[in-house]
CSV table of C-alpha atoms and ligand atoms in Angstrom, one decimal:
chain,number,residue,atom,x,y,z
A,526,UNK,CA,101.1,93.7,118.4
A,527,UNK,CA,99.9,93.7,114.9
A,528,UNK,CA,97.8,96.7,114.1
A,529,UNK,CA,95.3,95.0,111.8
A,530,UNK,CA,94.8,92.4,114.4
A,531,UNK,CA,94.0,94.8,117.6
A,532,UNK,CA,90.2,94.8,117.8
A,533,UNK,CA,89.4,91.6,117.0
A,534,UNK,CA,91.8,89.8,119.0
A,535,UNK,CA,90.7,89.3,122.5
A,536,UNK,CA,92.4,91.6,124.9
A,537,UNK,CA,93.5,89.3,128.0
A,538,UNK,CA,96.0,91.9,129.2
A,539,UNK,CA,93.9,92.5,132.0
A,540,UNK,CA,95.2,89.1,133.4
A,541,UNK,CA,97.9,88.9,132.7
A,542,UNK,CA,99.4,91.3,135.9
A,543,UNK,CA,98.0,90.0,138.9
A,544,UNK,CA,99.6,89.1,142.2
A,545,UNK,CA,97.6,85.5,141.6
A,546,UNK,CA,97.2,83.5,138.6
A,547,UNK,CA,93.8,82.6,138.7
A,548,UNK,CA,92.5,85.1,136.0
A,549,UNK,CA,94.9,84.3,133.5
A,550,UNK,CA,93.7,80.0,133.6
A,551,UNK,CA,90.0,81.4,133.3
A,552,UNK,CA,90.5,83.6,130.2
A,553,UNK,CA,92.7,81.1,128.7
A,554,UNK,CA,90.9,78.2,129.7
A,555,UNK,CA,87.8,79.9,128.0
A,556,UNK,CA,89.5,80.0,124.2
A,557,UNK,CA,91.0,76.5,124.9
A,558,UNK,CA,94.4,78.1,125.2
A,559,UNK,CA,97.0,75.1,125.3
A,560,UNK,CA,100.1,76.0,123.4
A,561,UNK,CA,102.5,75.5,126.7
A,562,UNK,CA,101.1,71.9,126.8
A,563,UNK,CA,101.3,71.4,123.0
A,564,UNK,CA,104.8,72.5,123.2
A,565,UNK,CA,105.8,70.7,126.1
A,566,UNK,CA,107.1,67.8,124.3
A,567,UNK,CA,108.5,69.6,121.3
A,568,UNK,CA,110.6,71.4,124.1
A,569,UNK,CA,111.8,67.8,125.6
A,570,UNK,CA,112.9,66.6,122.7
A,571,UNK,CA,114.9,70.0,121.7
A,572,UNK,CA,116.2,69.6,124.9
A,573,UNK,CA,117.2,66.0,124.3
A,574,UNK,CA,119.0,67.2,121.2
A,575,UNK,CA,120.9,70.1,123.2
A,576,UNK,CA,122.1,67.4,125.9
A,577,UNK,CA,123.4,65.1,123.4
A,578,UNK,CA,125.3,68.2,120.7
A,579,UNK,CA,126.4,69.9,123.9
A,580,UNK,CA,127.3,67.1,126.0
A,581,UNK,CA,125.3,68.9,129.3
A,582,UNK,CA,122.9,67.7,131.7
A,583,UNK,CA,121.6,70.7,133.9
A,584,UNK,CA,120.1,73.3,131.6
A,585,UNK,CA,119.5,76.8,132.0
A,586,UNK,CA,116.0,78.1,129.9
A,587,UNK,CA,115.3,81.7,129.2
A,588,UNK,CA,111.6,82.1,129.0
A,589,UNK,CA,110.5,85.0,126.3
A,590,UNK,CA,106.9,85.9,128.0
A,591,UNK,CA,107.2,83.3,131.6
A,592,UNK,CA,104.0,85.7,132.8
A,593,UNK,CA,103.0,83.1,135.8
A,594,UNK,CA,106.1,80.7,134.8
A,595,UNK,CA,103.7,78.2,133.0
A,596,UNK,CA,106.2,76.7,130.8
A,597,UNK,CA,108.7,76.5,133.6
A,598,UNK,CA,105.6,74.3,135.9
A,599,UNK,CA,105.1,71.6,132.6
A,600,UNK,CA,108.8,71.5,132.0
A,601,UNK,CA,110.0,70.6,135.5
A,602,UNK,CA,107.4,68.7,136.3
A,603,UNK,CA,105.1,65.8,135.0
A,604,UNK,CA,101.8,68.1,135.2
A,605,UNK,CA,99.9,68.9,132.1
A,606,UNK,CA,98.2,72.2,131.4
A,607,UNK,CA,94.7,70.7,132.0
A,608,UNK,CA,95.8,69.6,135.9
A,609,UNK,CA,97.1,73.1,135.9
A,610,UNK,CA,93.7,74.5,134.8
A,611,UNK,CA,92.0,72.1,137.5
A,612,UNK,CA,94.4,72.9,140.4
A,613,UNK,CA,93.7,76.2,139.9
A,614,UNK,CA,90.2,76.5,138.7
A,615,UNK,CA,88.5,73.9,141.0
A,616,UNK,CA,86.6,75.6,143.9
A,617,UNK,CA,88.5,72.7,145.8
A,618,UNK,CA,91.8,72.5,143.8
A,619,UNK,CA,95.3,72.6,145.0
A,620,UNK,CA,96.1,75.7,144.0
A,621,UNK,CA,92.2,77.4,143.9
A,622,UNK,CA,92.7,79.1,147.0
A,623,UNK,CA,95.2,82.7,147.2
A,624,UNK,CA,97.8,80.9,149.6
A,625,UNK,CA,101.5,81.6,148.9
A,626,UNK,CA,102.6,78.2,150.5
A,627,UNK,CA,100.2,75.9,149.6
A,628,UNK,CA,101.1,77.1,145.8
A,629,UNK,CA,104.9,76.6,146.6
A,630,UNK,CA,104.3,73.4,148.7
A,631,UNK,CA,102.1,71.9,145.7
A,632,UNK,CA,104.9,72.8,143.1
A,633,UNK,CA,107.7,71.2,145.4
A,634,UNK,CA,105.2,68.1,145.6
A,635,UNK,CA,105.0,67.6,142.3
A,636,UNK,CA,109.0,67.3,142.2
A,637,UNK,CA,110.6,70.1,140.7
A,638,UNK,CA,113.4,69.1,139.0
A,639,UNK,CA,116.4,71.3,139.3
A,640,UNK,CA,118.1,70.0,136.5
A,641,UNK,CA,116.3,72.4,134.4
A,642,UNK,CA,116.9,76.3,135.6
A,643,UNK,CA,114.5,78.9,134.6
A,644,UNK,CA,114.5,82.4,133.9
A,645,UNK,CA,111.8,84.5,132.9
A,646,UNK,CA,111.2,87.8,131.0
A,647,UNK,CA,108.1,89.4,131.0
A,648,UNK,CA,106.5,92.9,131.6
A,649,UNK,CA,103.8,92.1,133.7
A,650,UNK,CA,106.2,91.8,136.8
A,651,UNK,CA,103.4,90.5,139.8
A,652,UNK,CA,103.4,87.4,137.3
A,653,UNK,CA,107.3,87.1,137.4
A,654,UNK,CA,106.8,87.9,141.0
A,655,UNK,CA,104.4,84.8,141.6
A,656,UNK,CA,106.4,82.4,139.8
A,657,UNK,CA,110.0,83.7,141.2
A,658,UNK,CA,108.3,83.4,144.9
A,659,UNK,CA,107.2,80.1,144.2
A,660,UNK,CA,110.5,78.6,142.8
A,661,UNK,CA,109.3,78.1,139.4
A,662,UNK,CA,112.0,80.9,138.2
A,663,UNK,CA,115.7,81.0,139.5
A,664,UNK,CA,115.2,85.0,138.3
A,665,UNK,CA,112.7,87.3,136.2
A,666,UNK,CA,113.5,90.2,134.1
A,667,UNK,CA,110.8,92.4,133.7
A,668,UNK,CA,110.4,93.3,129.6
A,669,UNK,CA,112.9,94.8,127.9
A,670,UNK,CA,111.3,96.0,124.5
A,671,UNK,CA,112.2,99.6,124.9
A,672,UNK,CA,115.0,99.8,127.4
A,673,UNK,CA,118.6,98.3,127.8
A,674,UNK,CA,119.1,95.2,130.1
A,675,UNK,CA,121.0,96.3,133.4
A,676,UNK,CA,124.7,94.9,134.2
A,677,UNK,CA,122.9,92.5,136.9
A,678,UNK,CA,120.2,91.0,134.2
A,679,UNK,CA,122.8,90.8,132.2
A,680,UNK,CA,124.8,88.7,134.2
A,681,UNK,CA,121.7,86.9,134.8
A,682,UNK,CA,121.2,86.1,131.4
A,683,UNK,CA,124.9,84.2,131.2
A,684,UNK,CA,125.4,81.0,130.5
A,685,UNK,CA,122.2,80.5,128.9
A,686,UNK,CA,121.1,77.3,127.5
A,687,UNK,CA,117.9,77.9,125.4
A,688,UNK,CA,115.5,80.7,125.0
A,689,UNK,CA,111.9,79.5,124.2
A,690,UNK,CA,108.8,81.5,124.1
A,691,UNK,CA,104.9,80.6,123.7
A,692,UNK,CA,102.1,82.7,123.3
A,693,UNK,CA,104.4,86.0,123.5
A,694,UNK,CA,105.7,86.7,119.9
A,695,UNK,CA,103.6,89.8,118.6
A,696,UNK,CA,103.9,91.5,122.0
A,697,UNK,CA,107.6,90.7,122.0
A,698,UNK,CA,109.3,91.7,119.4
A,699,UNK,CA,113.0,91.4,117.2
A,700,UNK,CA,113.9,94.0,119.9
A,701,UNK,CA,113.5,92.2,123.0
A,702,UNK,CA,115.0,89.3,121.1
A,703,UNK,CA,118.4,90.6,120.3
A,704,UNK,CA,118.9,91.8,123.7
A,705,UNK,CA,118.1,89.3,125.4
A,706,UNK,CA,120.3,87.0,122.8
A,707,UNK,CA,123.0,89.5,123.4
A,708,UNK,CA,123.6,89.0,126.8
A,709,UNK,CA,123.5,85.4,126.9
A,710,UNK,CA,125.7,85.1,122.8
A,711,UNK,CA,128.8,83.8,124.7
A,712,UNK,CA,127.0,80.3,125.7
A,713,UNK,CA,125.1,80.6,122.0
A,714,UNK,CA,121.9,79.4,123.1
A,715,UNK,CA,119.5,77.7,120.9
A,716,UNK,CA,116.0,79.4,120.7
A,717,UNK,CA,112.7,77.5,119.6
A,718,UNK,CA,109.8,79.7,120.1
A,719,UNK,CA,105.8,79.2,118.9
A,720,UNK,CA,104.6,82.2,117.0
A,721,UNK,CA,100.7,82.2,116.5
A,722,UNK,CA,99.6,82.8,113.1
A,723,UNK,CA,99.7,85.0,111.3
A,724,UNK,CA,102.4,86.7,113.2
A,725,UNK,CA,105.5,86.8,111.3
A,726,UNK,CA,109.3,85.5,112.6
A,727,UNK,CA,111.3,87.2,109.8
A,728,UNK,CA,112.4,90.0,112.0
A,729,UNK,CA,113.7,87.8,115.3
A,730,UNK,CA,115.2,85.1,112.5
A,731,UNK,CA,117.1,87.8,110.6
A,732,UNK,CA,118.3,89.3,114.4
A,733,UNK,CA,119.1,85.7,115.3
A,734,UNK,CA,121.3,85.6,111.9
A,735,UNK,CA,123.3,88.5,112.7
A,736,UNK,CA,124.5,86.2,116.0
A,737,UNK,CA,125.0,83.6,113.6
A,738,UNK,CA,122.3,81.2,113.7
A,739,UNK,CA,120.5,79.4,111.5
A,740,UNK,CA,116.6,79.5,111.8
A,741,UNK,CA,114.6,76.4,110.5
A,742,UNK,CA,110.7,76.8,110.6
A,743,UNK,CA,110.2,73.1,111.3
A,744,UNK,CA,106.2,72.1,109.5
A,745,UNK,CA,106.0,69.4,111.8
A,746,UNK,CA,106.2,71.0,115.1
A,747,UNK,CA,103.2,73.1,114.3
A,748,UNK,CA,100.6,73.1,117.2
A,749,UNK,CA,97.4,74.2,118.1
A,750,UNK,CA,97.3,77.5,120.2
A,751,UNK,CA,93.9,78.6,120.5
A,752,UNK,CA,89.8,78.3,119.5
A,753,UNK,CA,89.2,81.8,117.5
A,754,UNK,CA,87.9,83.8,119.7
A,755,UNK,CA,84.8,85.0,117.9
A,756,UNK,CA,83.9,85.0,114.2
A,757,UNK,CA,85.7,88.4,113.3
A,758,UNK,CA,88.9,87.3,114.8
A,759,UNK,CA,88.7,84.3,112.4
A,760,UNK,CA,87.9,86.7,109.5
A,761,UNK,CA,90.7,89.0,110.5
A,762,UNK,CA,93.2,86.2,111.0
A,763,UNK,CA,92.3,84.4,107.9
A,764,UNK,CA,92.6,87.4,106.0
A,765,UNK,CA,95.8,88.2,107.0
A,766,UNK,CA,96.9,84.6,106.5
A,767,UNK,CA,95.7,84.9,103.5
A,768,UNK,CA,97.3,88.0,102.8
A,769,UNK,CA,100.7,86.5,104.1
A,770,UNK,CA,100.5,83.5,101.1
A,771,UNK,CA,100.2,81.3,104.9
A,772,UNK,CA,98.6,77.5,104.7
A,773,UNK,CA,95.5,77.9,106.4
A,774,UNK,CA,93.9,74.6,106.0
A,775,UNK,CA,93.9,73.7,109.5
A,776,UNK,CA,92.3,77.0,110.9
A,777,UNK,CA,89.4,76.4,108.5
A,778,UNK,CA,88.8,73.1,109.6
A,779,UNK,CA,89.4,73.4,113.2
A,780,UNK,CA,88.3,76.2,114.6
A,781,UNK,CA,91.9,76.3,116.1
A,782,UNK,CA,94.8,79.0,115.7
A,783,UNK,CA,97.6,77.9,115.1
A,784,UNK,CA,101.1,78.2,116.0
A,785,UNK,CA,104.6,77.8,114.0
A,786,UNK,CA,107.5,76.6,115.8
A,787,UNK,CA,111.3,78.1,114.3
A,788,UNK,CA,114.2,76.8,115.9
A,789,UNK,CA,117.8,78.6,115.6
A,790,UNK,CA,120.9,77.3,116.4
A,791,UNK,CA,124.6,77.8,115.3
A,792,UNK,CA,125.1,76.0,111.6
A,793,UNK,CA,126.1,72.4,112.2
A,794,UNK,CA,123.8,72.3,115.5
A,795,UNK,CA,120.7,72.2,114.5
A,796,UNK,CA,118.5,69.3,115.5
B,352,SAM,C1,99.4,84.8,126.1
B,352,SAM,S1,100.6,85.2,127.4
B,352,SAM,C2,101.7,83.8,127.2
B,352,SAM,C3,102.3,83.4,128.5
B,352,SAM,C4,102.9,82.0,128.6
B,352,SAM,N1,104.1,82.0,127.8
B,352,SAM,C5,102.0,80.9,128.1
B,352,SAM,O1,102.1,80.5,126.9
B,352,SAM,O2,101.1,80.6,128.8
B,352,SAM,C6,101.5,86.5,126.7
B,352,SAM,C7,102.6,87.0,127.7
B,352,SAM,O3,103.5,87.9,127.0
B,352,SAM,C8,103.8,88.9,127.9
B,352,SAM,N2,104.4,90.0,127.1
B,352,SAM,C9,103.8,91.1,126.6
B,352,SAM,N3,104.7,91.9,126.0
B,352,SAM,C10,105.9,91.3,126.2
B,352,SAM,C11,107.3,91.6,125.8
B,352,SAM,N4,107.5,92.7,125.1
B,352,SAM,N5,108.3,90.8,126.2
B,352,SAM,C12,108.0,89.7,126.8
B,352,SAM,N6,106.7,89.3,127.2
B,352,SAM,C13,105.7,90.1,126.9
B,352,SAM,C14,102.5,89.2,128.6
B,352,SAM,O4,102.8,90.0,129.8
B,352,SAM,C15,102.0,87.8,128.9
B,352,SAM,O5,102.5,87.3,130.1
């Protein structure tokens, strides 16, 4: 995490480990945290793109920072972040009360597709836990910033398809990146990953190069990630933004955070 930003970004770590979920919506849910939605349908369509270059149906995701394997609930379902918020937020949702098989029946309900595999990376491993247990992973790797992957995540890592990541670059860094590219190079998986401002991509693009793929930072895809916590996070942020020569237009008008979205593929590939 970017030193200049500790202190005035709101620390939701303490959620983010938990055998149940239900802290992590109501921290979130409190900033207006919605990147996984807003990136739900830039992921589809990437995905469409990969199906038609690669000539492949069933796909197999790595997700950079799964925590409760939120991405992996939008993406094989038809749920939206806000039902997810509801399910489990609701004194009478689906999911409100601490039930293993009512949260796996409720998942398998809403259809899981298995055309789209998951696996997850993440440190906080009761998170991977919940989601793995519930069928929203196939597998979970707990973080690998400072340690080499094992032969057996390794091999779980094969034959990926595409790495995405929300909310996680700044704790995750260009290290867990090239080793997580590493063991999956021989498939050469696409990555698109959101990266909040102001936090900088060169490091993972310029890893990404030396597996030789090309990086775009693609305006259009830009979504919202966040309401500023309080009014010396938006100070900080815009300063660094500032700082950083970054378009901050939309922060100041918002009251949103923003988030970039780079996607890397092999030259020739890219959507
Ligand atoms: C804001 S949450 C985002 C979770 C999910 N991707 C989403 O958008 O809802 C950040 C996640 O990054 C995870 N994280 C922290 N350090 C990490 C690292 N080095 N590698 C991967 N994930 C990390 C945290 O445990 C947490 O689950």
């Amino acid at each position: 995490m970017d030193a200049s930003l500790v202190g005035t970004k709101p620390d939701f770590t303490a959620a983010y480990n938990h055998r149940w979920p239900h802290s992590y919506f109501r921290a979130h849910l409190a900033l207006d945290y919605m990147i996984p939605d807003r990136a739900k349908p830039v992921f589809e369509r990437v995905f469409a793109d990969y199906r038609r270059v690669r000539r492949k149906n069933s796909l197999k995701i790595i997700d950079v920072g799964c925590s409760y394997g939120i991405n992996a609930a939008l993406l094989r379902t038809n749920l939206d972040l806000d039902e997810l918020y509801a399910a489990y937020l609701e004194p009478s949702g689906s999911l409100s009360r601490r039930q293993e098989t009512e949260h796996s029946d409720f998942f398998r309900n809403c259809g899981l597709r298995d055309d789209i595999r998951f696996v997850g990376i993440d440190p906080s491993f009761r998170a991977v836990r919940y989601a793995q247990s519930l069928g929203l992973l196939e597998a979970g790797i707990t973080a690998v910033e400072t340690r080499d992957l094992t032969v057996n995540e390794r091999c779980t890592l094969m034959d990926a398809d595409i790495l995405i990541s929300t909310g996680c670059v700044g704790y995750a860094t260009e290290q867990t990146f090239a080793r997580v590219y590493h063991a999956s190079a021989t498939s050469r998986p696409w990555v698109v990953a959101f990266a909040m401002h102001p936090f900088s991509y060169d490091a993972i693009a310029a890893v990404l190069r030396g597996f030789a793929l090309e990086t775009k930072l693609v305006d259009r895809f830009r979504q919202r990630q966040r309401r500023f916590s309080t009014p010396a996070e938006r100070e900080t942020i815009l300063n660094a933004m500032a700082k950083l020569g970054m378009e901050d237009h939309l922060e100041r008008t918002t009251g949103y955070i923003y988030a970039s979205c780079y996607i890397s593929a092999p030259a020739g590939e890219a959507p």
